[in-house]
Amino acid sequence: MICDDNSVTGLISSTYPHIDHHQDDQYYLDHTILSGKNSDVEDINSEVLQKCPGEEKILQSADSVISDDGNPNGLALYPMEYLNSLGASSLPLAKLALKIGVPVMLLRNLDTTKGLCNGTRMIVTHISIRVLRCRIISGDGKFAGSIVLIPRINMDVSEDLPIPLCRRQFPV
């Protein structure tokens, strides 16, 4: 693929032509932008989401500090805004923006027997406060097309962060 423009907008336009129309599953399997930096991924995802039709929904995480004995505490020491600003490659965003019809990628192994593995690509078909309904589009033919429910889960991270953090969010 040739991108005539050195901007993120040019890259997106070259990779996802006509993304403002709902596309079939194969379209999203055939078109992917890879980046080695989370900050670039966030910028690209945000711009792609703005180009997709539909109502954007913001899903806020529930963040807490984990003490040495595994119990959440320390909220008085750390403002919620600070906890929400923390990020690591294995964590979803504290404020996750989604639309129905957009592609997402699973960040955790949830149920390998149902094809819900780290890296599984899906299309969001329904958004609620506690669960996402998605259609699997990647993997072998056994799981492609399957409708799955993705719950919010607790994800604990201590490495790569200044404090041990527990984030409850959709793992996409």
Steps between C-alpha positions, in 0.01 A plus 500: 500500500623849421415791725550834322463697823733484802219576745291267714195614304669403173598160638144434617350615168738273307446199725126538558346657187127562542504404870203732550283223353440183699733236362482122504724291725752426224560873450631530855706181469665632184573850637713549811733770634777380730696723736769436757398783734183506710472878465494464120241221525278724714526787248428273202210323673346833600517638147367178343212496751406858406475397133269205577126567499291465812476627854819491705469353848758566771554216746682607818720256689500445875860540616648422842839460664601151611679460832765236574235265637287534184225723641401824328596808699683826458222683322541788743868526406448501123237709322279303261618723214857383565400132510303544176805656332719194564549264213692190403505286187286234669233744623202641313437873523327637808256680267422255224316654202305257280231494233285217374657355186863581581776240520670424833775264611489292818784580744464194725433128474141462621394157371728330250243223442269766350770682305531784751879535501736795524503651150157376389343759271129571530229743389295670773129424450357630832632719781370501856649610830598146608547301180596539134343272242743435217535286189834323456657574162850352541637157570418174331160430349389329820444829685464759223146637506435389859315747721673541837447703816799690639463603867692761691781327688756597762850538357783537750825659387799579716791498254548803277296719737604709802233334717323162482168566323179305457289616205149363445421551133413316181818321384497647147 
